[in-house]
């Protein structure tokens, strides 16, 4: 997994046609619910890098990237939020307690 920290990195992810499943987990480091959801997600996460590439976006520091995700991927912004996509096409998105590793496994 890596941190998503700039617009060109995002651009590359969205336009990539490498047939690789990717997911972005957007979270606020200041929000208790967000921290709880992230912790639970990380503890359940057991997919390997061949199956999915994970990216984490810190909303406090990179809100403009989050805005770009909402606009370019046409997914209404929420926090915490998980968005999974392949070849630029959004396959799944969820927020708060609906975020689950099981849902990602169905896409692999």
PDB file of N, CA, C and O in Angstrom, residues 8-60:
ATOM      1  N   UNK A   8      -0.915  14.224  -9.816  1.00  0.00           N
ATOM      2  CA  UNK A   8      -0.405  13.475 -10.967  1.00  0.00           C
ATOM      3  C   UNK A   8      -0.397  11.976 -10.671  1.00  0.00           C
ATOM      4  O   UNK A   8      -0.626  11.152 -11.559  1.00  0.00           O
ATOM      5  N   UNK A   9      -0.154  11.624  -9.416  1.00  0.00           N
ATOM      6  CA  UNK A   9      -0.221  10.224  -8.990  1.00  0.00           C
ATOM      7  C   UNK A   9      -1.653   9.706  -9.192  1.00  0.00           C
ATOM      8  O   UNK A   9      -1.861   8.616  -9.725  1.00  0.00           O
ATOM      9  N   UNK A  10      -2.629  10.511  -8.801  1.00  0.00           N
ATOM     10  CA  UNK A  10      -4.037  10.148  -8.966  1.00  0.00           C
ATOM     11  C   UNK A  10      -4.384   9.991 -10.438  1.00  0.00           C
ATOM     12  O   UNK A  10      -5.024   9.017 -10.845  1.00  0.00           O
ATOM     13  N   UNK A  11      -3.947  10.951 -11.230  1.00  0.00           N
ATOM     14  CA  UNK A  11      -4.184  10.948 -12.679  1.00  0.00           C
ATOM     15  C   UNK A  11      -3.690   9.637 -13.293  1.00  0.00           C
ATOM     16  O   UNK A  11      -4.378   9.009 -14.094  1.00  0.00           O
ATOM     17  N   UNK A  12      -2.509   9.236 -12.879  1.00  0.00           N
ATOM     18  CA  UNK A  12      -1.889   8.004 -13.369  1.00  0.00           C
ATOM     19  C   UNK A  12      -2.739   6.781 -13.002  1.00  0.00           C
ATOM     20  O   UNK A  12      -2.928   5.877 -13.814  1.00  0.00           O
ATOM     21  N   UNK A  13      -3.236   6.761 -11.769  1.00  0.00           N
ATOM     22  CA  UNK A  13      -4.061   5.641 -11.303  1.00  0.00           C
ATOM     23  C   UNK A  13      -5.346   5.529 -12.115  1.00  0.00           C
ATOM     24  O   UNK A  13      -5.753   4.443 -12.499  1.00  0.00           O
ATOM     25  N   UNK A  14      -5.975   6.680 -12.343  1.00  0.00           N
ATOM     26  CA  UNK A  14      -7.265   6.688 -13.031  1.00  0.00           C
ATOM     27  C   UNK A  14      -7.115   6.327 -14.511  1.00  0.00           C
ATOM     28  O   UNK A  14      -7.937   5.616 -15.066  1.00  0.00           O
ATOM     29  N   UNK A  15      -6.053   6.803 -15.146  1.00  0.00           N
ATOM     30  CA  UNK A  15      -5.900   6.564 -16.585  1.00  0.00           C
ATOM     31  C   UNK A  15      -5.202   5.236 -16.893  1.00  0.00           C
ATOM     32  O   UNK A  15      -5.196   4.795 -18.035  1.00  0.00           O
ATOM     33  N   UNK A  16      -4.645   4.600 -15.884  1.00  0.00           N
ATOM     34  CA  UNK A  16      -3.936   3.336 -16.085  1.00  0.00           C
ATOM     35  C   UNK A  16      -4.870   2.252 -16.623  1.00  0.00           C
ATOM     36  O   UNK A  16      -5.975   2.068 -16.133  1.00  0.00           O
ATOM     37  N   UNK A  17      -4.410   1.549 -17.638  1.00  0.00           N
ATOM     38  CA  UNK A  17      -5.192   0.448 -18.229  1.00  0.00           C
ATOM     39  C   UNK A  17      -4.434  -0.870 -18.018  1.00  0.00           C
ATOM     40  O   UNK A  17      -4.372  -1.713 -18.900  1.00  0.00           O
ATOM     41  N   UNK A  18      -3.857  -1.045 -16.831  1.00  0.00           N
ATOM     42  CA  UNK A  18      -3.026  -2.230 -16.581  1.00  0.00           C
ATOM     43  C   UNK A  18      -3.821  -3.417 -16.050  1.00  0.00           C
ATOM     44  O   UNK A  18      -3.269  -4.421 -15.639  1.00  0.00           O
ATOM     45  N   UNK A  19      -5.143  -3.279 -16.040  1.00  0.00           N
ATOM     46  CA  UNK A  19      -6.012  -4.367 -15.608  1.00  0.00           C
ATOM     47  C   UNK A  19      -5.818  -4.770 -14.145  1.00  0.00           C
ATOM     48  O   UNK A  19      -6.172  -5.865 -13.735  1.00  0.00           O
ATOM     49  N   UNK A  20      -5.228  -3.880 -13.357  1.00  0.00           N
ATOM     50  CA  UNK A  20      -4.969  -4.150 -11.940  1.00  0.00           C
ATOM     51  C   UNK A  20      -6.062  -3.496 -11.092  1.00  0.00           C
ATOM     52  O   UNK A  20      -6.393  -2.335 -11.304  1.00  0.00           O
ATOM     53  N   UNK A  21      -6.612  -4.248 -10.168  1.00  0.00           N
ATOM     54  CA  UNK A  21      -7.601  -3.694  -9.245  1.00  0.00           C
ATOM     55  C   UNK A  21      -6.882  -2.762  -8.274  1.00  0.00           C
ATOM     56  O   UNK A  21      -5.842  -3.118  -7.724  1.00  0.00           O
ATOM     57  N   UNK A  22      -7.427  -1.555  -8.114  1.00  0.00           N
ATOM     58  CA  UNK A  22      -6.833  -0.574  -7.206  1.00  0.00           C
ATOM     59  C   UNK A  22      -7.923  -0.070  -6.279  1.00  0.00           C
ATOM     60  O   UNK A  22      -9.094  -0.079  -6.645  1.00  0.00           O
ATOM     61  N   UNK A  23      -7.531   0.371  -5.102  1.00  0.00           N
ATOM     62  CA  UNK A  23      -8.517   0.941  -4.191  1.00  0.00           C
ATOM     63  C   UNK A  23      -7.912   2.109  -3.439  1.00  0.00           C
ATOM     64  O   UNK A  23      -6.723   2.106  -3.104  1.00  0.00           O
ATOM     65  N   UNK A  24      -8.752   3.103  -3.191  1.00  0.00           N
ATOM     66  CA  UNK A  24      -8.328   4.278  -2.416  1.00  0.00           C
ATOM     67  C   UNK A  24      -9.180   4.312  -1.151  1.00  0.00           C
ATOM     68  O   UNK A  24     -10.411   4.250  -1.217  1.00  0.00           O
ATOM     69  N   UNK A  25      -8.500   4.389  -0.018  1.00  0.00           N
ATOM     70  CA  UNK A  25      -9.187   4.529   1.266  1.00  0.00           C
ATOM     71  C   UNK A  25      -8.981   5.971   1.720  1.00  0.00           C
ATOM     72  O   UNK A  25      -7.864   6.385   1.993  1.00  0.00           O
ATOM     73  N   UNK A  26     -10.071   6.736   1.741  1.00  0.00           N
ATOM     74  CA  UNK A  26      -9.990   8.142   2.158  1.00  0.00           C
ATOM     75  C   UNK A  26     -10.377   8.223   3.626  1.00  0.00           C
ATOM     76  O   UNK A  26     -11.399   7.671   4.027  1.00  0.00           O
ATOM     77  N   UNK A  27      -9.554   8.892   4.401  1.00  0.00           N
ATOM     78  CA  UNK A  27      -9.864   8.977   5.828  1.00  0.00           C
ATOM     79  C   UNK A  27      -9.379  10.281   6.435  1.00  0.00           C
ATOM     80  O   UNK A  27      -8.468  10.924   5.926  1.00  0.00           O
ATOM     81  N   UNK A  28     -10.021  10.648   7.532  1.00  0.00           N
ATOM     82  CA  UNK A  28      -9.620  11.849   8.255  1.00  0.00           C
ATOM     83  C   UNK A  28      -8.903  11.416   9.531  1.00  0.00           C
ATOM     84  O   UNK A  28      -9.462  10.677  10.330  1.00  0.00           O
ATOM     85  N   UNK A  29      -7.673  11.884   9.690  1.00  0.00           N
ATOM     86  CA  UNK A  29      -6.893  11.486  10.861  1.00  0.00           C
ATOM     87  C   UNK A  29      -7.442  12.098  12.149  1.00  0.00           C
ATOM     88  O   UNK A  29      -7.094  11.672  13.239  1.00  0.00           O
ATOM     89  N   UNK A  30      -8.326  13.090  12.011  1.00  0.00           N
ATOM     90  CA  UNK A  30      -8.863  13.757  13.197  1.00  0.00           C
ATOM     91  C   UNK A  30     -10.198  13.171  13.668  1.00  0.00           C
ATOM     92  O   UNK A  30     -10.696  13.543  14.723  1.00  0.00           O
ATOM     93  N   UNK A  31     -10.773  12.284  12.853  1.00  0.00           N
ATOM     94  CA  UNK A  31     -12.116  11.788  13.150  1.00  0.00           C
ATOM     95  C   UNK A  31     -12.064  10.409  13.785  1.00  0.00           C
ATOM     96  O   UNK A  31     -11.467   9.485  13.238  1.00  0.00           O
ATOM     97  N   UNK A  32     -12.664  10.260  14.950  1.00  0.00           N
ATOM     98  CA  UNK A  32     -12.673   8.996  15.691  1.00  0.00           C
ATOM     99  C   UNK A  32     -13.305   7.856  14.913  1.00  0.00           C
ATOM    100  O   UNK A  32     -12.783   6.740  14.890  1.00  0.00           O
ATOM    101  N   UNK A  33     -14.430   8.125  14.260  1.00  0.00           N
ATOM    102  CA  UNK A  33     -15.126   7.097  13.476  1.00  0.00           C
ATOM    103  C   UNK A  33     -14.224   6.631  12.339  1.00  0.00           C
ATOM    104  O   UNK A  33     -14.074   5.442  12.089  1.00  0.00           O
ATOM    105  N   UNK A  34     -13.617   7.590  11.678  1.00  0.00           N
ATOM    106  CA  UNK A  34     -12.724   7.299  10.566  1.00  0.00           C
ATOM    107  C   UNK A  34     -11.568   6.398  11.017  1.00  0.00           C
ATOM    108  O   UNK A  34     -11.243   5.411  10.354  1.00  0.00           O
ATOM    109  N   UNK A  35     -10.998   6.727  12.154  1.00  0.00           N
ATOM    110  CA  UNK A  35      -9.889   5.927  12.711  1.00  0.00           C
ATOM    111  C   UNK A  35     -10.333   4.507  13.014  1.00  0.00           C
ATOM    112  O   UNK A  35      -9.625   3.537  12.743  1.00  0.00           O
ATOM    113  N   UNK A  36     -11.529   4.386  13.590  1.00  0.00           N
ATOM    114  CA  UNK A  36     -12.078   3.085  13.960  1.00  0.00           C
ATOM    115  C   UNK A  36     -12.316   2.226  12.716  1.00  0.00           C
ATOM    116  O   UNK A  36     -11.945   1.051  12.682  1.00  0.00           O
ATOM    117  N   UNK A  37     -12.913   2.816  11.683  1.00  0.00           N
ATOM    118  CA  UNK A  37     -13.197   2.094  10.442  1.00  0.00           C
ATOM    119  C   UNK A  37     -11.890   1.662   9.775  1.00  0.00           C
ATOM    120  O   UNK A  37     -11.766   0.528   9.310  1.00  0.00           O
ATOM    121  N   UNK A  38     -10.909   2.562   9.761  1.00  0.00           N
ATOM    122  CA  UNK A  38      -9.609   2.246   9.163  1.00  0.00           C
ATOM    123  C   UNK A  38      -8.943   1.087   9.908  1.00  0.00           C
ATOM    124  O   UNK A  38      -8.442   0.148   9.298  1.00  0.00           O
ATOM    125  N   UNK A  39      -8.957   1.141  11.233  1.00  0.00           N
ATOM    126  CA  UNK A  39      -8.340   0.096  12.049  1.00  0.00           C
ATOM    127  C   UNK A  39      -8.983  -1.258  11.772  1.00  0.00           C
ATOM    128  O   UNK A  39      -8.306  -2.270  11.606  1.00  0.00           O
ATOM    129  N   UNK A  40     -10.299  -1.276  11.717  1.00  0.00           N
ATOM    130  CA  UNK A  40     -11.018  -2.522  11.473  1.00  0.00           C
ATOM    131  C   UNK A  40     -10.739  -3.033  10.051  1.00  0.00           C
ATOM    132  O   UNK A  40     -10.550  -4.225   9.838  1.00  0.00           O
ATOM    133  N   UNK A  41     -10.674  -2.111   9.085  1.00  0.00           N
ATOM    134  CA  UNK A  41     -10.360  -2.483   7.703  1.00  0.00           C
ATOM    135  C   UNK A  41      -8.962  -3.102   7.628  1.00  0.00           C
ATOM    136  O   UNK A  41      -8.767  -4.152   7.030  1.00  0.00           O
ATOM    137  N   UNK A  42      -7.993  -2.445   8.263  1.00  0.00           N
ATOM    138  CA  UNK A  42      -6.611  -2.939   8.228  1.00  0.00           C
ATOM    139  C   UNK A  42      -6.495  -4.311   8.890  1.00  0.00           C
ATOM    140  O   UNK A  42      -5.734  -5.153   8.441  1.00  0.00           O
ATOM    141  N   UNK A  43      -7.253  -4.525   9.961  1.00  0.00           N
ATOM    142  CA  UNK A  43      -7.151  -5.814  10.649  1.00  0.00           C
ATOM    143  C   UNK A  43      -7.779  -6.942   9.829  1.00  0.00           C
ATOM    144  O   UNK A  43      -7.375  -8.090   9.933  1.00  0.00           O
ATOM    145  N   UNK A  44      -8.761  -6.624   8.987  1.00  0.00           N
ATOM    146  CA  UNK A  44      -9.400  -7.650   8.140  1.00  0.00           C
ATOM    147  C   UNK A  44      -8.679  -7.842   6.817  1.00  0.00           C
ATOM    148  O   UNK A  44      -8.858  -8.856   6.151  1.00  0.00           O
ATOM    149  N   UNK A  45      -7.898  -6.844   6.419  1.00  0.00           N
ATOM    150  CA  UNK A  45      -7.307  -6.854   5.080  1.00  0.00           C
ATOM    151  C   UNK A  45      -6.271  -7.957   4.932  1.00  0.00           C
ATOM    152  O   UNK A  45      -5.259  -7.977   5.618  1.00  0.00           O
ATOM    153  N   UNK A  46      -6.530  -8.900   4.022  1.00  0.00           N
ATOM    154  CA  UNK A  46      -5.573  -9.992   3.823  1.00  0.00           C
ATOM    155  C   UNK A  46      -5.379 -10.334   2.348  1.00  0.00           C
ATOM    156  O   UNK A  46      -5.026 -11.442   2.002  1.00  0.00           O
ATOM    157  N   UNK A  47      -5.619  -9.344   1.499  1.00  0.00           N
ATOM    158  CA  UNK A  47      -5.371  -9.550   0.071  1.00  0.00           C
ATOM    159  C   UNK A  47      -3.904  -9.234  -0.214  1.00  0.00           C
ATOM    160  O   UNK A  47      -3.323  -8.388   0.452  1.00  0.00           O
ATOM    161  N   UNK A  48      -3.323  -9.911  -1.207  1.00  0.00           N
ATOM    162  CA  UNK A  48      -1.922  -9.577  -1.471  1.00  0.00           C
ATOM    163  C   UNK A  48      -1.809  -8.615  -2.651  1.00  0.00           C
ATOM    164  O   UNK A  48      -2.787  -8.314  -3.323  1.00  0.00           O
ATOM    165  N   UNK A  49      -0.602  -8.136  -2.863  1.00  0.00           N
ATOM    166  CA  UNK A  49      -0.378  -7.075  -3.845  1.00  0.00           C
ATOM    167  C   UNK A  49      -0.665  -7.490  -5.284  1.00  0.00           C
ATOM    168  O   UNK A  49      -0.856  -6.649  -6.140  1.00  0.00           O
ATOM    169  N   UNK A  50      -0.679  -8.800  -5.558  1.00  0.00           N
ATOM    170  CA  UNK A  50      -1.037  -9.261  -6.907  1.00  0.00           C
ATOM    171  C   UNK A  50      -2.527  -9.097  -7.144  1.00  0.00           C
ATOM    172  O   UNK A  50      -2.983  -9.008  -8.282  1.00  0.00           O
ATOM    173  N   UNK A  51      -3.294  -9.091  -6.064  1.00  0.00           N
ATOM    174  CA  UNK A  51      -4.748  -9.013  -6.183  1.00  0.00           C
ATOM    175  C   UNK A  51      -5.260  -7.576  -6.230  1.00  0.00           C
ATOM    176  O   UNK A  51      -6.199  -7.277  -6.940  1.00  0.00           O
ATOM    177  N   UNK A  52      -4.629  -6.710  -5.446  1.00  0.00           N
ATOM    178  CA  UNK A  52      -5.104  -5.331  -5.365  1.00  0.00           C
ATOM    179  C   UNK A  52      -3.976  -4.403  -4.916  1.00  0.00           C
ATOM    180  O   UNK A  52      -3.114  -4.804  -4.141  1.00  0.00           O
ATOM    181  N   UNK A  53      -3.979  -3.189  -5.421  1.00  0.00           N
ATOM    182  CA  UNK A  53      -3.038  -2.171  -4.962  1.00  0.00           C
ATOM    183  C   UNK A  53      -3.830  -1.148  -4.153  1.00  0.00           C
ATOM    184  O   UNK A  53      -4.770  -0.554  -4.663  1.00  0.00           O
ATOM    185  N   UNK A  54      -3.461  -0.996  -2.894  1.00  0.00           N
ATOM    186  CA  UNK A  54      -4.167  -0.094  -1.974  1.00  0.00           C
ATOM    187  C   UNK A  54      -3.461   1.247  -1.867  1.00  0.00           C
ATOM    188  O   UNK A  54      -2.233   1.307  -1.804  1.00  0.00           O
ATOM    189  N   UNK A  55      -4.254   2.310  -1.804  1.00  0.00           N
ATOM    190  CA  UNK A  55      -3.738   3.657  -1.586  1.00  0.00           C
ATOM    191  C   UNK A  55      -4.522   4.290  -0.458  1.00  0.00           C
ATOM    192  O   UNK A  55      -5.735   4.075  -0.336  1.00  0.00           O
ATOM    193  N   UNK A  56      -3.830   5.053   0.372  1.00  0.00           N
ATOM    194  CA  UNK A  56      -4.490   5.734   1.480  1.00  0.00           C
ATOM    195  C   UNK A  56      -4.366   7.234   1.294  1.00  0.00           C
ATOM    196  O   UNK A  56      -3.303   7.740   0.939  1.00  0.00           O
ATOM    197  N   UNK A  57      -5.486   7.923   1.512  1.00  0.00           N
ATOM    198  CA  UNK A  57      -5.508   9.369   1.331  1.00  0.00           C
ATOM    199  C   UNK A  57      -5.893  10.049   2.638  1.00  0.00           C
ATOM    200  O   UNK A  57      -6.982   9.819   3.172  1.00  0.00           O
ATOM    201  N   UNK A  58      -4.982  10.849   3.150  1.00  0.00           N
ATOM    202  CA  UNK A  58      -5.206  11.630   4.366  1.00  0.00           C
ATOM    203  C   UNK A  58      -5.945  12.904   3.977  1.00  0.00           C
ATOM    204  O   UNK A  58      -5.388  13.785   3.338  1.00  0.00           O
ATOM    205  N   UNK A  59      -7.228  12.967   4.341  1.00  0.00           N
ATOM    206  CA  UNK A  59      -8.062  14.089   3.896  1.00  0.00           C
ATOM    207  C   UNK A  59      -7.670  15.431   4.481  1.00  0.00           C
ATOM    208  O   UNK A  59      -7.911  16.464   3.867  1.00  0.00           O
ATOM    209  N   UNK A  60      -7.075  15.423   5.654  1.00  0.00           N
ATOM    210  CA  UNK A  60      -6.702  16.704   6.270  1.00  0.00           C
ATOM    211  C   UNK A  60      -5.599  17.385   5.482  1.00  0.00           C
ATOM    212  O   UNK A  60      -5.597  18.598   5.316  1.00  0.00           O
TER     213      UNK A  60
END
